[in-house]
mmCIF file of C-alpha atoms in Angstrom:
data_model
loop_
_atom_site.group_PDB
_atom_site.id
_atom_site.type_symbol
_atom_site.label_atom_id
_atom_site.label_comp_id
_atom_site.label_asym_id
_atom_site.label_seq_id
_atom_site.Cartn_x
_atom_site.Cartn_y
_atom_site.Cartn_z
ATOM 1 C CA MET O 27 30.143 -19.873 30.976
ATOM 2 C CA ALA O 28 29.572 -16.494 29.383
ATOM 3 C CA THR O 29 29.375 -12.830 30.134
ATOM 4 C CA PHE O 30 25.995 -11.141 30.321
ATOM 5 C CA ASP O 31 26.632 -9.424 26.977
ATOM 6 C CA LYS O 32 27.361 -12.744 25.328
ATOM 7 C CA LEU O 33 24.114 -14.175 26.625
ATOM 8 C CA LEU O 34 22.310 -11.234 25.071
ATOM 9 C CA LYS O 35 24.097 -11.682 21.768
ATOM 10 C CA ALA O 36 23.211 -15.365 21.798
ATOM 11 C CA ASN O 37 19.567 -14.489 22.535
ATOM 12 C CA VAL O 38 19.596 -16.555 25.678
ATOM 13 C CA LEU O 39 18.217 -13.364 27.192
ATOM 14 C CA VAL O 40 16.558 -10.479 25.389
ATOM 15 C CA ARG O 41 16.361 -6.924 26.609
ATOM 16 C CA VAL O 42 12.776 -5.704 26.549
ATOM 17 C CA THR O 43 12.416 -2.039 25.735
ATOM 18 C CA PHE O 44 9.622 0.352 25.204
ATOM 19 C CA ARG O 45 9.428 3.808 23.714
ATOM 20 C CA LEU O 46 9.006 5.959 26.787
ATOM 21 C CA PRO O 47 7.107 9.230 26.736
ATOM 22 C CA ARG O 48 9.084 12.327 25.940
ATOM 23 C CA GLY O 49 10.716 13.525 29.093
ATOM 24 C CA GLN O 50 11.245 10.051 30.548
ATOM 25 C CA PHE O 51 14.388 7.985 30.343
ATOM 26 C CA HIS O 52 15.363 4.380 30.876
ATOM 27 C CA GLU O 53 16.292 4.235 34.538
ATOM 28 C CA ARG O 54 15.644 0.532 35.068
ATOM 29 C CA LYS O 55 16.105 -2.424 32.739
ATOM 30 C CA ILE O 56 14.194 -5.611 32.119
ATOM 31 C CA TYR O 57 15.439 -8.696 30.314
ATOM 32 C CA ALA O 58 13.388 -11.733 29.438
ATOM 33 C CA TYR O 59 13.878 -15.339 28.558
ATOM 34 C CA PRO O 60 12.615 -16.017 25.024
ATOM 35 C CA GLY O 61 9.588 -17.951 26.294
ATOM 36 C CA CYS O 62 8.531 -15.068 28.496
ATOM 37 C CA LEU O 63 9.061 -12.610 25.662
ATOM 38 C CA GLU O 64 6.891 -14.697 23.361
ATOM 39 C CA TRP O 65 4.161 -14.580 25.997
ATOM 40 C CA MET O 66 4.383 -10.804 26.109
ATOM 41 C CA ARG O 67 4.344 -10.504 22.326
ATOM 42 C CA ASN O 68 1.802 -13.111 21.347
ATOM 43 C CA GLU O 69 -0.344 -14.109 24.290
ATOM 44 C CA ILE O 70 -1.018 -10.884 26.153
ATOM 45 C CA PRO O 71 -2.555 -9.066 23.157
ATOM 46 C CA LYS O 72 -5.175 -11.818 22.973
ATOM 47 C CA MET O 73 -6.075 -11.678 26.650
ATOM 48 C CA VAL O 74 -9.045 -9.995 28.233
ATOM 49 C CA THR O 75 -9.339 -8.885 31.819
ATOM 50 C CA GLY O 76 -10.296 -11.536 34.329
ATOM 51 C CA ARG O 77 -12.298 -11.490 37.515
ATOM 52 C CA VAL O 78 -10.903 -8.157 38.630
ATOM 53 C CA ALA O 79 -12.741 -6.653 35.657
ATOM 54 C CA SER O 80 -10.173 -3.949 35.070
ATOM 55 C CA ASP O 81 -10.892 -1.161 32.630
ATOM 56 C CA PHE O 82 -7.348 -1.668 31.358
ATOM 57 C CA THR O 83 -6.692 -4.514 28.940
ATOM 58 C CA PRO O 84 -3.906 -6.878 30.009
ATOM 59 C CA LYS O 85 -1.704 -5.390 27.292
ATOM 60 C CA GLU O 86 -2.325 -1.885 28.601
ATOM 61 C CA GLN O 87 -1.567 -3.138 32.094
ATOM 62 C CA LEU O 88 1.731 -4.622 30.936
ATOM 63 C CA ILE O 89 2.752 -1.521 29.047
ATOM 64 C CA GLU O 90 1.923 0.780 31.944
ATOM 65 C CA ARG O 91 3.720 -1.361 34.494
ATOM 66 C CA LEU O 92 6.789 -1.632 32.248
ATOM 67 C CA ARG O 93 6.664 2.102 31.632
ATOM 68 C CA GLN O 94 6.733 2.644 35.393
ATOM 69 C CA TRP O 95 9.582 0.170 35.751
ATOM 70 C CA MET O 96 11.716 1.424 32.902
ATOM 71 C CA SER O 97 11.190 5.105 33.573
ATOM 72 C CA GLY O 98 12.174 4.802 37.214
ATOM 73 C CA ASP O 99 8.742 5.778 38.490
ATOM 74 C CA PRO O 100 8.015 4.593 42.015
ATOM 75 C CA MET O 101 6.849 1.008 42.293
ATOM 76 C CA ALA O 102 4.502 0.120 45.128
ATOM 77 C CA TYR O 103 5.832 -2.799 47.121
ATOM 78 C CA GLY O 104 3.269 -5.583 47.114
ATOM 79 C CA ARG O 105 0.799 -4.219 44.616
ATOM 80 C CA MET O 106 3.268 -3.737 41.770
ATOM 81 C CA PHE O 107 6.412 -5.565 42.719
ATOM 82 C CA ARG O 108 7.304 -7.905 45.526
ATOM 83 C CA ASP O 109 9.720 -10.569 46.614
ATOM 84 C CA MET O 110 8.312 -14.062 46.912
ATOM 85 C CA GLU O 111 8.515 -16.318 49.932
ATOM 86 C CA PRO O 112 10.878 -17.687 50.981
ATOM 87 C CA LYS O 113 12.849 -14.497 50.506
ATOM 88 C CA ILE O 114 16.097 -16.432 50.637
ATOM 89 C CA ASP O 115 15.380 -17.590 47.064
ATOM 90 C CA GLU O 116 15.566 -13.975 45.859
ATOM 91 C CA VAL O 117 12.713 -14.428 43.401
ATOM 92 C CA TRP O 118 10.679 -11.359 42.543
ATOM 93 C CA GLU O 119 7.296 -10.828 40.972
ATOM 94 C CA ILE O 120 5.979 -7.962 38.846
ATOM 95 C CA LYS O 121 2.217 -7.663 39.196
ATOM 96 C CA THR O 122 -0.648 -6.037 37.388
ATOM 97 C CA ALA O 123 -4.348 -6.639 37.936
ATOM 98 C CA ASP O 124 -4.359 -9.560 35.499
ATOM 99 C CA LEU O 125 -0.722 -10.487 35.011
ATOM 100 C CA ARG O 126 2.107 -12.018 36.981
ATOM 101 C CA ILE O 127 5.740 -11.997 35.860
ATOM 102 C CA PHE O 128 8.351 -13.926 37.815
ATOM 103 C CA GLY O 129 12.088 -13.492 37.753
ATOM 104 C CA TRP O 130 15.065 -12.228 39.660
ATOM 105 C CA MET O 131 17.150 -9.113 40.122
ATOM 106 C CA TYR O 132 20.420 -9.487 38.233
ATOM 107 C CA ARG O 133 21.650 -6.165 39.505
ATOM 108 C CA PRO O 134 19.858 -3.323 41.265
ATOM 109 C CA ARG O 135 17.227 -1.982 38.882
ATOM 110 C CA GLU O 136 17.794 -4.838 36.411
ATOM 111 C CA PHE O 137 15.113 -7.513 36.367
ATOM 112 C CA ILE O 138 15.274 -10.797 34.473
ATOM 113 C CA ALA O 139 11.837 -12.186 33.625
ATOM 114 C CA VAL O 140 11.637 -15.938 33.400
ATOM 115 C CA ARG O 141 8.032 -17.007 33.770
ATOM 116 C CA ALA O 142 4.697 -15.286 33.452
ATOM 117 C CA GLY O 143 1.034 -16.028 33.735
ATOM 118 C CA TYR O 144 -2.529 -14.860 33.957
ATOM 119 C CA ALA O 145 -3.504 -13.908 37.513
ATOM 120 C CA ASP O 146 -6.744 -15.894 37.558
ATOM 121 C CA ASP O 147 -4.784 -19.049 36.796
ATOM 122 C CA TYR O 148 -3.273 -18.807 40.278
ATOM 123 C CA LYS O 149 -6.580 -18.311 42.094
ATOM 124 C CA GLU O 150 -9.371 -20.686 43.011
ATOM 125 C CA PRO O 151 -11.715 -21.808 41.540
ATOM 126 C CA THR O 152 -9.912 -21.505 38.195
ATOM 127 C CA LYS O 153 -6.513 -22.312 39.593
ATOM 128 C CA ILE O 154 -4.296 -24.290 37.236
ATOM 129 C CA LYS O 155 -0.896 -22.950 38.329
ATOM 130 C CA ASN O 156 0.745 -22.204 41.623
ATOM 131 C CA TYR O 157 3.296 -19.717 42.780
ATOM 132 C CA ALA O 158 5.640 -22.317 44.252
ATOM 133 C CA ASP O 159 6.128 -23.937 40.849
ATOM 134 C CA GLU O 160 6.877 -20.581 39.261
ATOM 135 C CA ARG O 161 9.360 -19.747 41.981
ATOM 136 C CA ARG O 162 11.101 -23.099 41.513
ATOM 137 C CA GLU O 163 11.268 -22.594 37.757
ATOM 138 C CA VAL O 164 12.877 -19.201 38.244
ATOM 139 C CA VAL O 165 15.485 -20.639 40.586
ATOM 140 C CA LYS O 166 16.119 -23.529 38.198
ATOM 141 C CA ALA O 167 16.562 -21.183 35.241
ATOM 142 C CA ARG O 168 18.928 -19.016 37.244
ATOM 143 C CA ASP O 169 20.942 -22.003 38.469
ATOM 144 C CA THR O 170 21.391 -23.351 34.967
ATOM 145 C CA LEU O 171 22.111 -20.029 33.281
ATOM 146 C CA PRO O 172 25.745 -20.201 32.107
ATOM 147 C CA LEU O 173 26.599 -16.754 33.397
ATOM 148 C CA ASP O 174 29.948 -15.678 34.746
ATOM 149 C CA GLY O 175 30.091 -14.018 38.132
ATOM 150 C CA ASP O 176 27.249 -13.315 40.493
ATOM 151 C CA LYS O 177 23.989 -14.321 38.894
ATOM 152 C CA TYR O 178 21.784 -12.296 41.154
ATOM 153 C CA THR O 179 21.771 -9.485 43.630
ATOM 154 C CA GLU O 180 20.480 -9.860 47.127
ATOM 155 C CA GLY O 181 18.755 -7.048 48.906
ATOM 156 C CA ASN O 182 15.480 -5.599 49.966
ATOM 157 C CA PHE O 183 12.988 -3.674 47.874
ATOM 158 C CA ASP O 184 14.460 -0.266 48.625
ATOM 159 C CA GLU O 185 17.955 -1.373 47.737
ATOM 160 C CA LEU O 186 17.075 -3.143 44.513
ATOM 161 C CA VAL O 187 14.198 -1.171 43.055
ATOM 162 C CA MET L 11 17.782 -9.945 18.389
ATOM 163 C CA ASN L 12 19.486 -8.457 21.421
ATOM 164 C CA SER L 13 16.513 -6.357 22.369
ATOM 165 C CA PHE L 14 12.853 -6.262 21.628
ATOM 166 C CA GLU L 15 10.662 -3.165 21.675
ATOM 167 C CA LEU L 16 7.114 -3.702 22.845
ATOM 168 C CA GLU L 17 4.566 -1.791 20.835
ATOM 169 C CA ILE L 18 1.138 -0.485 21.594
ATOM 170 C CA ASP L 19 -1.051 1.731 19.499
ATOM 171 C CA GLU L 20 -0.738 5.381 20.406
ATOM 172 C CA LYS L 21 -4.404 5.874 21.242
ATOM 173 C CA SER L 22 -4.432 3.021 23.717
ATOM 174 C CA TYR L 23 -1.122 4.148 25.208
ATOM 175 C CA VAL L 24 -2.234 7.725 25.739
ATOM 176 C CA ALA L 25 -5.527 6.669 27.282
ATOM 177 C CA SER L 26 -4.187 4.000 29.608
ATOM 178 C CA MET L 27 -1.316 6.170 30.768
ATOM 179 C CA PHE L 28 -3.659 9.036 31.600
ATOM 180 C CA MET L 29 -6.016 6.711 33.461
ATOM 181 C CA ALA L 30 -3.116 5.329 35.440
ATOM 182 C CA ARG L 31 -1.867 8.809 36.191
ATOM 183 C CA VAL L 32 -5.220 9.868 37.574
ATOM 184 C CA ALA L 33 -5.390 6.808 39.795
ATOM 185 C CA ASN L 34 -1.825 7.401 40.975
ATOM 186 C CA GLU L 35 -2.650 10.965 41.912
ATOM 187 C CA ILE L 36 -5.684 9.892 43.924
ATOM 188 C CA ARG L 37 -3.608 7.254 45.698
ATOM 189 C CA ARG L 38 -0.946 9.854 46.408
ATOM 190 C CA ALA L 39 -3.476 12.178 47.961
ATOM 191 C CA ALA L 40 -5.028 9.318 49.930
ATOM 192 C CA ALA L 41 -1.661 8.189 51.221
ATOM 193 C CA ILE L 42 -0.779 11.655 52.417
ATOM 194 C CA GLU L 43 -4.119 12.032 54.177
ATOM 195 C CA LYS L 44 -3.843 8.577 55.661
ATOM 196 C CA ALA L 45 -0.429 9.391 57.021
ATOM 197 C CA SER L 46 -1.430 12.775 58.388
ATOM 198 C CA ARG L 47 -4.933 12.138 59.733
ATOM 199 C CA LYS L 48 -5.487 8.392 59.460
ATOM 200 C CA ILE L 49 -8.336 8.670 56.979
ATOM 201 C CA THR L 50 -9.606 5.262 55.862
ATOM 202 C CA GLN L 51 -11.209 3.988 52.685
ATOM 203 C CA GLN L 52 -14.371 3.367 54.703
ATOM 204 C CA GLU L 53 -14.510 7.030 55.699
ATOM 205 C CA ILE L 54 -13.998 8.085 52.101
ATOM 206 C CA ALA L 55 -16.752 5.688 51.031
ATOM 207 C CA ASN L 56 -19.108 7.055 53.665
ATOM 208 C CA LYS L 57 -18.502 10.623 52.547
ATOM 209 C CA ILE L 58 -19.291 9.942 48.916
ATOM 210 C CA GLY L 59 -22.048 7.430 49.579
ATOM 211 C CA THR L 60 -20.621 4.203 48.291
ATOM 212 C CA SER L 61 -19.015 1.063 49.648
ATOM 213 C CA ARG L 62 -15.449 0.570 50.740
ATOM 214 C CA ALA L 63 -15.077 -2.154 48.115
ATOM 215 C CA VAL L 64 -15.903 0.304 45.348
ATOM 216 C CA VAL L 65 -13.466 2.863 46.702
ATOM 217 C CA ASN L 66 -10.830 0.176 46.982
ATOM 218 C CA ARG L 67 -11.249 -0.784 43.324
ATOM 219 C CA GLU L 68 -11.096 2.833 42.279
ATOM 220 C CA MET L 69 -7.998 3.450 44.349
ATOM 221 C CA GLN L 70 -6.332 0.393 42.891
ATOM 222 C CA GLY L 71 -6.690 1.904 39.466
ATOM 223 C CA LEU L 72 -8.931 -0.823 38.096
ATOM 224 C CA GLU L 73 -11.645 1.593 37.051
ATOM 225 C CA ASN L 74 -11.835 4.165 34.313
ATOM 226 C CA LEU L 75 -12.954 6.958 36.613
ATOM 227 C CA GLY L 76 -15.316 9.603 35.360
ATOM 228 C CA ALA L 77 -14.691 13.277 36.020
ATOM 229 C CA ARG L 78 -17.450 13.369 38.657
ATOM 230 C CA ARG L 79 -15.969 10.480 40.586
ATOM 231 C CA ILE L 80 -12.468 11.922 40.465
ATOM 232 C CA ALA L 81 -13.781 15.144 41.966
ATOM 233 C CA GLU L 82 -15.777 13.268 44.609
ATOM 234 C CA LEU L 83 -12.879 11.115 45.731
ATOM 235 C CA LEU L 84 -10.524 14.061 45.992
ATOM 236 C CA TRP L 85 -13.172 16.129 47.764
ATOM 237 C CA ALA L 86 -13.595 13.356 50.309
ATOM 238 C CA LEU L 87 -9.868 13.574 50.919
ATOM 239 C CA GLY L 88 -9.913 17.341 51.241
ATOM 240 C CA TRP L 89 -8.187 17.787 47.912
ATOM 241 C CA GLU L 90 -9.300 19.028 44.517
ATOM 242 C CA PRO L 91 -8.454 17.969 40.983
ATOM 243 C CA TYR L 92 -6.453 20.185 38.705
ATOM 244 C CA PHE L 93 -6.731 19.574 34.981
ATOM 245 C CA GLU L 94 -5.358 21.465 32.045
ATOM 246 C CA ALA L 95 -5.558 20.594 28.372
ATOM 247 C CA ARG L 96 -2.701 21.690 26.238
ATOM 248 C CA LYS L 97 -2.033 21.658 22.527
ATOM 249 C CA ILE L 98 0.836 19.464 21.519
ATOM 250 C CA PRO L 99 3.576 21.645 20.050
ATOM 251 C CA ALA L 100 3.902 21.451 16.285
ATOM 252 C CA GLY L 101 6.231 18.765 15.132
ATOM 253 C CA VAL L 102 6.145 16.678 18.274
ATOM 254 C CA ASN L 103 2.886 14.855 17.733
ATOM 255 C CA ASP L 104 4.578 11.764 16.446
ATOM 256 C CA GLY L 105 5.766 10.255 19.659
ATOM 257 C CA PRO L 106 4.492 9.203 23.020
ATOM 258 C CA PRO L 107 2.949 11.947 25.096
ATOM 259 C CA LEU L 108 4.941 14.482 26.957
ATOM 260 C CA LEU L 109 4.917 14.194 30.698
ATOM 261 C CA SER L 110 4.855 17.264 32.796
ATOM 262 C CA GLN L 111 2.676 16.279 35.701
ATOM 263 C CA PRO L 112 3.760 14.855 38.997
ATOM 264 C CA VAL L 113 5.040 11.374 38.478
ATOM 265 C CA ILE L 114 6.027 10.489 41.965
ATOM 266 C CA MET L 115 3.532 8.535 43.881
ATOM 267 C CA PRO L 116 3.438 8.977 47.479
ATOM 268 C CA PRO L 117 5.848 7.953 49.565
ATOM 269 C CA GLU L 118 3.205 6.016 51.344
ATOM 270 C CA LEU L 119 4.357 3.074 49.642
ATOM 271 C CA LYS L 120 4.823 0.161 51.902
ATOM 272 C CA THR L 121 8.174 -1.383 51.419
ATOM 273 C CA SER L 122 9.558 -4.619 52.663
ATOM 274 C CA GLN L 123 11.249 -2.593 55.370
ATOM 275 C CA GLY L 124 8.272 -0.554 56.467
ATOM 276 C CA THR L 125 6.629 2.588 55.216
ATOM 277 C CA LEU L 126 8.513 5.307 53.429
ATOM 278 C CA SER L 127 8.372 8.830 54.679
ATOM 279 C CA LEU L 128 6.552 11.608 52.854
ATOM 280 C CA LYS L 129 8.297 13.414 50.052
ATOM 281 C CA SER L 130 7.257 16.086 47.620
ATOM 282 C CA PRO L 131 6.154 15.083 44.155
ATOM 283 C CA VAL L 132 8.777 15.282 41.466
ATOM 284 C CA TYR L 133 7.888 17.066 38.264
ATOM 285 C CA VAL L 134 9.217 16.115 34.878
ATOM 286 C CA SER L 135 9.908 19.116 32.747
ATOM 287 C CA HIS L 136 9.119 19.612 29.086
ATOM 288 C CA SER L 137 12.174 18.419 27.259
ATOM 289 C CA SER L 138 11.062 19.030 23.714
ATOM 290 C CA THR L 139 9.459 22.430 23.808
#
């Protein structure tokens, strides 16, 4: 078992940061598993918008949503951030038009991203993934994470975000 | 590697952030009007002569709205746009853009516990001027 700092030093988790605009400060944090980080770094830049035909590229969507998260800007429950069913699992999802990021709240305002995917992959007729699998993978990752103390924080949107 | 900084080219960052800000402002206005006089997307669509689906996409922030459409949407809500261009102060053009516009979206936001009450926008001041 290890402290959270040790897991960061061992790169089991990586803090994701972003240079916020002048006048904004890091009010919330996001950490990612290496696989999820690789997806952000290498896969998203190659993506194009899907059936929603957004005028934002997926990378722009990610950056803007993370800017909102990190800067402490309001997040709209449902459209931007939501807890997955069943809520007892305490798995949360960050959403953009084309992207889905699944993880859990380690502490209020601290999100750990485990899995991620392209929104159209979860929708018929191009469905190749499903939300239940992602939720299970998040729970499995959390259960097996060798972290001392409480691994996650329970609470509703207003308390955690 | 204890942390990783995501990067995006400045041009794309500035553009996407401004687009998102415009959409957020329209949603904020719409939420306030919805809360105060129950205005619907269908009513907005009727006023500007388009479909509810189009208004919904625009409100979601999926579209790069033109100046005309921004004005039309806000007019339909009984609001008006306010825009001001400003020269970036010398020496501070090497970082992400300064924010000095309202950054708080409405309090409309549905939460898992219901709907939040209305609050005033919060303004972020110039920190580097």
